[in-house]
């Protein structure tokens, strides 16, 4: 299966906040729902509201023209993937405390995991980098800077409008090292929107993604490549995006391996802002579930009470890859 590999090379620090009431916080990667929302806003700027509605109607009807993954880090030529939740590291003879913060593995290790190969040879403390959050191979750890990203806190001052009293706070920024950045995958089901989506992504690079864009944050260059995953069908799949199952999918997720994340945030619309979307919970990237036919997930309407200008959606489609689960 061939996918479009989209590499984001940051031109400025990113602020990828998830807890909007805590402005200082920033993440190191971009969840698929945030990425989809940003793409749709750029698409609307280029082609207008009616064209965007036609695109969203396809997603609502499960006639999806494309799927996107979340945007994960890369360094040099090495892509990092979320570690599948089905992998039980406690079964290996390792110091489990050293691996408790592990979030990402290199593409080489990820392919071995999903193909059911033995990965014990990679589970060495010396192969952990980035504060034990990333696992690489022996060869890979010599090919790039071990600190792929860093979080810095920038001091700022806010003035109270009533009292003119000043208050210092610190604003979190994610800075990627040289030759590092983020990448995500697109699975184009048809060619109908391929040109338009790529154009929207070029525009998004100039508009920026994440918070603090008025200060020039979140700008990037994007490069398109190809990546193949020729994998046999399996009884389970691992998702590379956030996933919100439909009601008819509930029987298939009962025996899954997963983590759950709460998603909230402000509406980003050209018509209205400063209103919060409805809160909901989603399965995180790397969650693993039983396979079944059709698509996984959908768009979820998250209009806040009193907001009727247009519908607001959160992207909840899984980006599935077959995985052989080793019990």
GROMACS .gro file of C-alpha atoms in nm:
model
  327
    1UNK     CA    1   0.000   0.000   0.000
    2UNK     CA    2   0.149   0.332  -0.106
    3UNK     CA    3   0.088   0.648   0.097
    4UNK     CA    4   0.186   1.010   0.049
    5UNK     CA    5   0.455   1.106   0.300
    6UNK     CA    6   0.431   1.474   0.393
    7UNK     CA    7   0.743   1.612   0.562
    8UNK     CA    8   0.706   1.935   0.756
    9UNK     CA    9   1.027   2.133   0.797
   10UNK     CA   10   0.961   2.405   1.058
   11UNK     CA   11   1.068   2.761   0.974
   12UNK     CA   12   0.990   2.877   1.327
   13UNK     CA   13   0.915   2.728   1.671
   14UNK     CA   14   0.577   2.559   1.717
   15UNK     CA   15   0.328   2.606   1.999
   16UNK     CA   16   0.117   2.291   2.000
   17UNK     CA   17  -0.092   2.348   2.309
   18UNK     CA   18  -0.356   2.101   2.411
   19UNK     CA   19  -0.470   2.255   2.739
   20UNK     CA   20  -0.590   2.595   2.627
   21UNK     CA   21  -0.639   2.715   2.983
   22UNK     CA   22  -0.267   2.646   3.042
   23UNK     CA   23  -0.108   2.852   2.768
   24UNK     CA   24   0.248   2.757   2.863
   25UNK     CA   25   0.212   2.390   2.767
   26UNK     CA   26   0.321   2.265   2.425
   27UNK     CA   27   0.333   1.920   2.267
   28UNK     CA   28   0.599   1.781   2.033
   29UNK     CA   29   0.366   1.651   1.765
   30UNK     CA   30   0.030   1.731   1.605
   31UNK     CA   31  -0.279   1.520   1.656
   32UNK     CA   32  -0.477   1.427   1.344
   33UNK     CA   33  -0.789   1.622   1.448
   34UNK     CA   34  -0.588   1.944   1.479
   35UNK     CA   35  -0.416   1.876   1.147
   36UNK     CA   36  -0.745   1.806   0.968
   37UNK     CA   37  -0.901   2.125   1.105
   38UNK     CA   38  -0.603   2.330   0.985
   39UNK     CA   39  -0.618   2.170   0.639
   40UNK     CA   40  -0.991   2.245   0.612
   41UNK     CA   41  -0.940   2.610   0.704
   42UNK     CA   42  -0.665   2.645   0.443
   43UNK     CA   43  -0.888   2.462   0.191
   44UNK     CA   44  -1.167   2.711   0.259
   45UNK     CA   45  -0.934   3.008   0.208
   46UNK     CA   46  -0.837   2.872  -0.132
   47UNK     CA   47  -1.164   2.731  -0.266
   48UNK     CA   48  -1.447   2.879  -0.058
   49UNK     CA   49  -1.710   2.757   0.187
   50UNK     CA   50  -1.924   2.564  -0.062
   51UNK     CA   51  -1.631   2.354  -0.182
   52UNK     CA   52  -1.537   2.279   0.179
   53UNK     CA   53  -1.894   2.173   0.258
   54UNK     CA   54  -1.886   1.934  -0.039
   55UNK     CA   55  -1.562   1.787   0.090
   56UNK     CA   56  -1.697   1.746   0.444
   57UNK     CA   57  -2.017   1.585   0.311
   58UNK     CA   58  -1.802   1.302   0.172
   59UNK     CA   59  -1.645   1.243   0.513
   60UNK     CA   60  -1.983   1.257   0.685
   61UNK     CA   61  -2.116   0.999   0.439
   62UNK     CA   62  -1.810   0.773   0.487
   63UNK     CA   63  -1.714   0.819   0.123
   64UNK     CA   64  -1.377   0.941   0.239
   65UNK     CA   65  -1.151   1.089  -0.032
   66UNK     CA   66  -0.844   1.058   0.194
   67UNK     CA   67  -0.726   0.969   0.544
   68UNK     CA   68  -0.455   1.146   0.739
   69UNK     CA   69  -0.236   1.032   1.025
   70UNK     CA   70  -0.115   1.250   1.308
   71UNK     CA   71   0.213   1.435   1.249
   72UNK     CA   72   0.504   1.264   1.425
   73UNK     CA   73   0.872   1.361   1.457
   74UNK     CA   74   1.146   1.267   1.213
   75UNK     CA   75   1.521   1.318   1.227
   76UNK     CA   76   1.738   1.306   0.916
   77UNK     CA   77   1.595   1.011   0.718
   78UNK     CA   78   1.449   0.830   1.021
   79UNK     CA   79   1.074   0.847   1.079
   80UNK     CA   80   0.934   0.783   1.426
   81UNK     CA   81   0.606   0.601   1.484
   82UNK     CA   82   0.391   0.569   1.797
   83UNK     CA   83   0.466   0.247   1.980
   84UNK     CA   84   0.171   0.006   1.939
   85UNK     CA   85  -0.018  -0.032   2.267
   86UNK     CA   86  -0.038  -0.407   2.211
   87UNK     CA   87   0.337  -0.445   2.276
   88UNK     CA   88   0.390  -0.562   2.635
   89UNK     CA   89   0.749  -0.471   2.721
   90UNK     CA   90   0.716  -0.623   3.069
   91UNK     CA   91   0.745  -0.966   2.902
   92UNK     CA   92   1.106  -0.891   2.805
   93UNK     CA   93   1.406  -0.915   3.042
   94UNK     CA   94   1.457  -0.537   3.070
   95UNK     CA   95   1.438  -0.273   3.341
   96UNK     CA   96   1.078  -0.173   3.277
   97UNK     CA   97   1.128   0.158   3.460
   98UNK     CA   98   1.367   0.270   3.184
   99UNK     CA   99   1.099   0.211   2.920
  100UNK     CA  100   0.794   0.348   3.100
  101UNK     CA  101   0.813   0.682   2.912
  102UNK     CA  102   0.868   0.524   2.569
  103UNK     CA  103   0.635   0.683   2.310
  104UNK     CA  104   0.802   0.650   1.970
  105UNK     CA  105   1.008   0.389   1.787
  106UNK     CA  106   1.196   0.425   1.461
  107UNK     CA  107   1.040   0.300   1.138
  108UNK     CA  108   1.267  -0.007   1.138
  109UNK     CA  109   1.148  -0.115   1.484
  110UNK     CA  110   0.786  -0.020   1.411
  111UNK     CA  111   0.778  -0.242   1.102
  112UNK     CA  112   0.917  -0.533   1.304
  113UNK     CA  113   0.650  -0.484   1.572
  114UNK     CA  114   0.353  -0.473   1.335
  115UNK     CA  115   0.487  -0.771   1.138
  116UNK     CA  116   0.512  -0.973   1.460
  117UNK     CA  117   0.891  -1.008   1.447
  118UNK     CA  118   1.099  -1.044   1.759
  119UNK     CA  119   1.215  -0.701   1.877
  120UNK     CA  120   1.400  -0.807   2.193
  121UNK     CA  121   1.733  -0.715   2.032
  122UNK     CA  122   1.623  -0.350   2.017
  123UNK     CA  123   1.510  -0.324   2.379
  124UNK     CA  124   1.836  -0.189   2.517
  125UNK     CA  125   1.872   0.112   2.740
  126UNK     CA  126   2.156   0.243   2.520
  127UNK     CA  127   1.910   0.268   2.230
  128UNK     CA  128   1.681   0.508   2.416
  129UNK     CA  129   1.715   0.877   2.327
  130UNK     CA  130   1.520   1.198   2.386
  131UNK     CA  131   1.476   1.146   2.761
  132UNK     CA  132   1.393   0.776   2.709
  133UNK     CA  133   1.091   0.862   2.494
  134UNK     CA  134   1.230   0.740   2.160
  135UNK     CA  135   1.379   0.399   2.075
  136UNK     CA  136   1.614   0.361   1.777
  137UNK     CA  137   1.850   0.099   1.638
  138UNK     CA  138   2.223   0.097   1.698
  139UNK     CA  139   2.295   0.234   1.349
  140UNK     CA  140   2.026   0.501   1.366
  141UNK     CA  141   2.140   0.657   1.693
  142UNK     CA  142   2.467   0.757   1.524
  143UNK     CA  143   2.297   0.920   1.224
  144UNK     CA  144   2.138   1.225   1.389
  145UNK     CA  145   2.137   1.451   1.692
  146UNK     CA  146   2.002   1.257   1.990
  147UNK     CA  147   1.794   1.559   2.091
  148UNK     CA  148   1.538   1.570   1.812
  149UNK     CA  149   1.339   1.848   1.974
  150UNK     CA  150   1.350   2.063   2.284
  151UNK     CA  151   1.090   2.256   2.476
  152UNK     CA  152   1.179   2.608   2.579
  153UNK     CA  153   0.987   2.852   2.793
  154UNK     CA  154   0.979   3.211   2.672
  155UNK     CA  155   0.897   3.477   2.936
  156UNK     CA  156   0.616   3.716   2.851
  157UNK     CA  157   0.422   3.989   3.025
  158UNK     CA  158   0.045   4.033   3.034
  159UNK     CA  159  -0.121   4.360   3.144
  160UNK     CA  160  -0.447   4.357   3.337
  161UNK     CA  161  -0.689   4.583   3.144
  162UNK     CA  162  -0.857   4.715   3.458
  163UNK     CA  163  -0.567   4.765   3.697
  164UNK     CA  164  -0.275   4.795   3.449
  165UNK     CA  165  -0.092   4.550   3.675
  166UNK     CA  166   0.170   4.341   3.494
  167UNK     CA  167   0.221   3.970   3.535
  168UNK     CA  168   0.497   3.748   3.395
  169UNK     CA  169   0.418   3.408   3.251
  170UNK     CA  170   0.616   3.158   3.044
  171UNK     CA  171   0.509   3.044   2.699
  172UNK     CA  172   0.608   2.697   2.578
  173UNK     CA  173   0.765   2.652   2.235
  174UNK     CA  174   0.879   2.337   2.058
  175UNK     CA  175   1.205   2.379   1.867
  176UNK     CA  176   1.321   2.101   1.634
  177UNK     CA  177   1.690   2.043   1.578
  178UNK     CA  178   1.860   2.076   1.241
  179UNK     CA  179   1.740   1.818   0.984
  180UNK     CA  180   1.443   1.732   1.209
  181UNK     CA  181   1.074   1.812   1.191
  182UNK     CA  182   0.735   1.646   1.165
  183UNK     CA  183   0.578   1.416   0.910
  184UNK     CA  184   0.238   1.266   0.846
  185UNK     CA  185   0.084   1.021   0.600
  186UNK     CA  186  -0.207   1.074   0.361
  187UNK     CA  187  -0.396   0.781   0.214
  188UNK     CA  188  -0.562   0.927  -0.096
  189UNK     CA  189  -0.857   0.703  -0.182
  190UNK     CA  190  -0.917   0.894  -0.509
  191UNK     CA  191  -0.738   1.159  -0.712
  192UNK     CA  192  -1.035   1.398  -0.688
  193UNK     CA  193  -0.890   1.618  -0.414
  194UNK     CA  194  -0.520   1.534  -0.432
  195UNK     CA  195  -0.417   1.857  -0.605
  196UNK     CA  196  -0.641   2.074  -0.385
  197UNK     CA  197  -0.520   1.919  -0.057
  198UNK     CA  198  -0.156   1.961  -0.154
  199UNK     CA  199  -0.227   2.326  -0.243
  200UNK     CA  200  -0.398   2.373   0.093
  201UNK     CA  201  -0.091   2.230   0.268
  202UNK     CA  202   0.141   2.472   0.085
  203UNK     CA  203  -0.085   2.756   0.201
  204UNK     CA  204  -0.095   2.616   0.554
  205UNK     CA  205   0.283   2.635   0.565
  206UNK     CA  206   0.260   3.011   0.504
  207UNK     CA  207  -0.034   3.057   0.744
  208UNK     CA  208   0.117   2.843   1.020
  209UNK     CA  209  -0.028   2.574   1.242
  210UNK     CA  210  -0.077   2.565   1.616
  211UNK     CA  211  -0.093   2.861   1.853
  212UNK     CA  212   0.071   3.202   1.847
  213UNK     CA  213   0.068   3.231   1.468
  214UNK     CA  214   0.037   3.611   1.490
  215UNK     CA  215   0.393   3.607   1.629
  216UNK     CA  216   0.516   3.399   1.335
  217UNK     CA  217   0.504   3.061   1.508
  218UNK     CA  218   0.408   2.739   1.332
  219UNK     CA  219   0.538   2.831   0.983
  220UNK     CA  220   0.686   2.551   0.776
  221UNK     CA  221   0.790   2.418   0.438
  222UNK     CA  222   0.633   2.094   0.318
  223UNK     CA  223   0.779   1.824   0.098
  224UNK     CA  224   0.590   1.532  -0.056
  225UNK     CA  225   0.738   1.184  -0.093
  226UNK     CA  226   0.607   0.826  -0.108
  227UNK     CA  227   0.615   0.546   0.149
  228UNK     CA  228   0.504   0.184   0.114
  229UNK     CA  229   0.360  -0.060   0.364
  230UNK     CA  230   0.301  -0.389   0.187
  231UNK     CA  231   0.149  -0.572   0.481
  232UNK     CA  232  -0.066  -0.886   0.487
  233UNK     CA  233  -0.417  -0.866   0.627
  234UNK     CA  234  -0.431  -0.926   1.001
  235UNK     CA  235  -0.700  -0.971   1.264
  236UNK     CA  236  -0.602  -0.639   1.422
  237UNK     CA  237  -0.506  -0.288   1.316
  238UNK     CA  238  -0.302  -0.012   1.480
  239UNK     CA  239  -0.411   0.345   1.424
  240UNK     CA  240  -0.166   0.626   1.338
  241UNK     CA  241  -0.430   0.888   1.414
  242UNK     CA  242  -0.670   0.967   1.695
  243UNK     CA  243  -0.976   0.744   1.667
  244UNK     CA  244  -1.337   0.793   1.774
  245UNK     CA  245  -1.535   0.475   1.699
  246UNK     CA  246  -1.896   0.477   1.587
  247UNK     CA  247  -2.162   0.296   1.790
  248UNK     CA  248  -2.164   0.002   1.549
  249UNK     CA  249  -1.790  -0.044   1.608
  250UNK     CA  250  -1.820  -0.088   1.985
  251UNK     CA  251  -1.817  -0.473   1.967
  252UNK     CA  252  -1.479  -0.460   1.790
  253UNK     CA  253  -1.298  -0.242   2.046
  254UNK     CA  254  -1.378  -0.435   2.363
  255UNK     CA  255  -1.059  -0.642   2.351
  256UNK     CA  256  -0.836  -0.366   2.222
  257UNK     CA  257  -0.512  -0.223   2.357
  258UNK     CA  258  -0.546   0.150   2.397
  259UNK     CA  259  -0.507   0.477   2.580
  260UNK     CA  260  -0.766   0.754   2.589
  261UNK     CA  261  -0.712   1.128   2.558
  262UNK     CA  262  -0.960   1.411   2.621
  263UNK     CA  263  -0.999   1.661   2.338
  264UNK     CA  264  -1.140   2.010   2.378
  265UNK     CA  265  -1.025   2.349   2.252
  266UNK     CA  266  -1.143   2.664   2.087
  267UNK     CA  267  -1.325   2.695   1.756
  268UNK     CA  268  -1.094   2.816   1.478
  269UNK     CA  269  -1.330   2.960   1.221
  270UNK     CA  270  -1.322   3.257   0.986
  271UNK     CA  271  -1.671   3.343   1.112
  272UNK     CA  272  -1.640   3.308   1.488
  273UNK     CA  273  -1.379   3.242   1.753
  274UNK     CA  274  -1.347   3.250   2.131
  275UNK     CA  275  -1.599   2.968   2.172
  276UNK     CA  276  -1.506   2.624   2.297
  277UNK     CA  277  -1.591   2.307   2.111
  278UNK     CA  278  -1.768   2.027   2.293
  279UNK     CA  279  -1.535   1.802   2.489
  280UNK     CA  280  -1.497   1.439   2.386
  281UNK     CA  281  -1.261   1.146   2.440
  282UNK     CA  282  -1.067   0.963   2.171
  283UNK     CA  283  -0.829   0.670   2.143
  284UNK     CA  284  -0.466   0.775   2.106
  285UNK     CA  285  -0.225   0.699   1.826
  286UNK     CA  286  -0.083   0.348   1.861
  287UNK     CA  287  -0.407   0.204   1.995
  288UNK     CA  288  -0.477  -0.143   1.856
  289UNK     CA  289  -0.815  -0.303   1.785
  290UNK     CA  290  -0.982  -0.591   1.610
  291UNK     CA  291  -1.014  -0.540   1.234
  292UNK     CA  292  -1.346  -0.536   1.053
  293UNK     CA  293  -1.462  -0.430   0.710
  294UNK     CA  294  -1.520  -0.068   0.615
  295UNK     CA  295  -1.389   0.252   0.765
  296UNK     CA  296  -1.304   0.314   1.129
  297UNK     CA  297  -1.450   0.620   1.301
  298UNK     CA  298  -1.594   0.934   1.145
  299UNK     CA  299  -1.651   1.306   1.184
  300UNK     CA  300  -1.804   1.413   1.515
  301UNK     CA  301  -2.015   1.727   1.538
  302UNK     CA  302  -1.888   1.941   1.828
  303UNK     CA  303  -2.084   2.265   1.796
  304UNK     CA  304  -2.099   2.454   2.127
  305UNK     CA  305  -2.438   2.561   2.256
  306UNK     CA  306  -2.561   2.870   2.070
  307UNK     CA  307  -2.319   2.841   1.778
  308UNK     CA  308  -2.525   2.801   1.459
  309UNK     CA  309  -2.324   2.983   1.190
  310UNK     CA  310  -2.197   2.653   1.056
  311UNK     CA  311  -2.131   2.304   1.184
  312UNK     CA  312  -1.806   2.230   1.364
  313UNK     CA  313  -1.652   1.884   1.343
  314UNK     CA  314  -1.368   1.691   1.500
  315UNK     CA  315  -1.183   1.440   1.282
  316UNK     CA  316  -1.214   1.094   1.436
  317UNK     CA  317  -1.118   0.858   1.153
  318UNK     CA  318  -0.855   0.596   1.233
  319UNK     CA  319  -0.552   0.563   1.006
  320UNK     CA  320  -0.526   0.183   1.017
  321UNK     CA  321  -0.228  -0.040   0.947
  322UNK     CA  322  -0.254  -0.420   0.988
  323UNK     CA  323  -0.066  -0.549   1.293
  324UNK     CA  324   0.012  -0.900   1.410
  325UNK     CA  325  -0.057  -0.902   1.781
  326UNK     CA  326   0.170  -1.132   1.982
  327UNK     CA  327  -0.006  -1.250   2.297
   0.00000   0.00000   0.00000
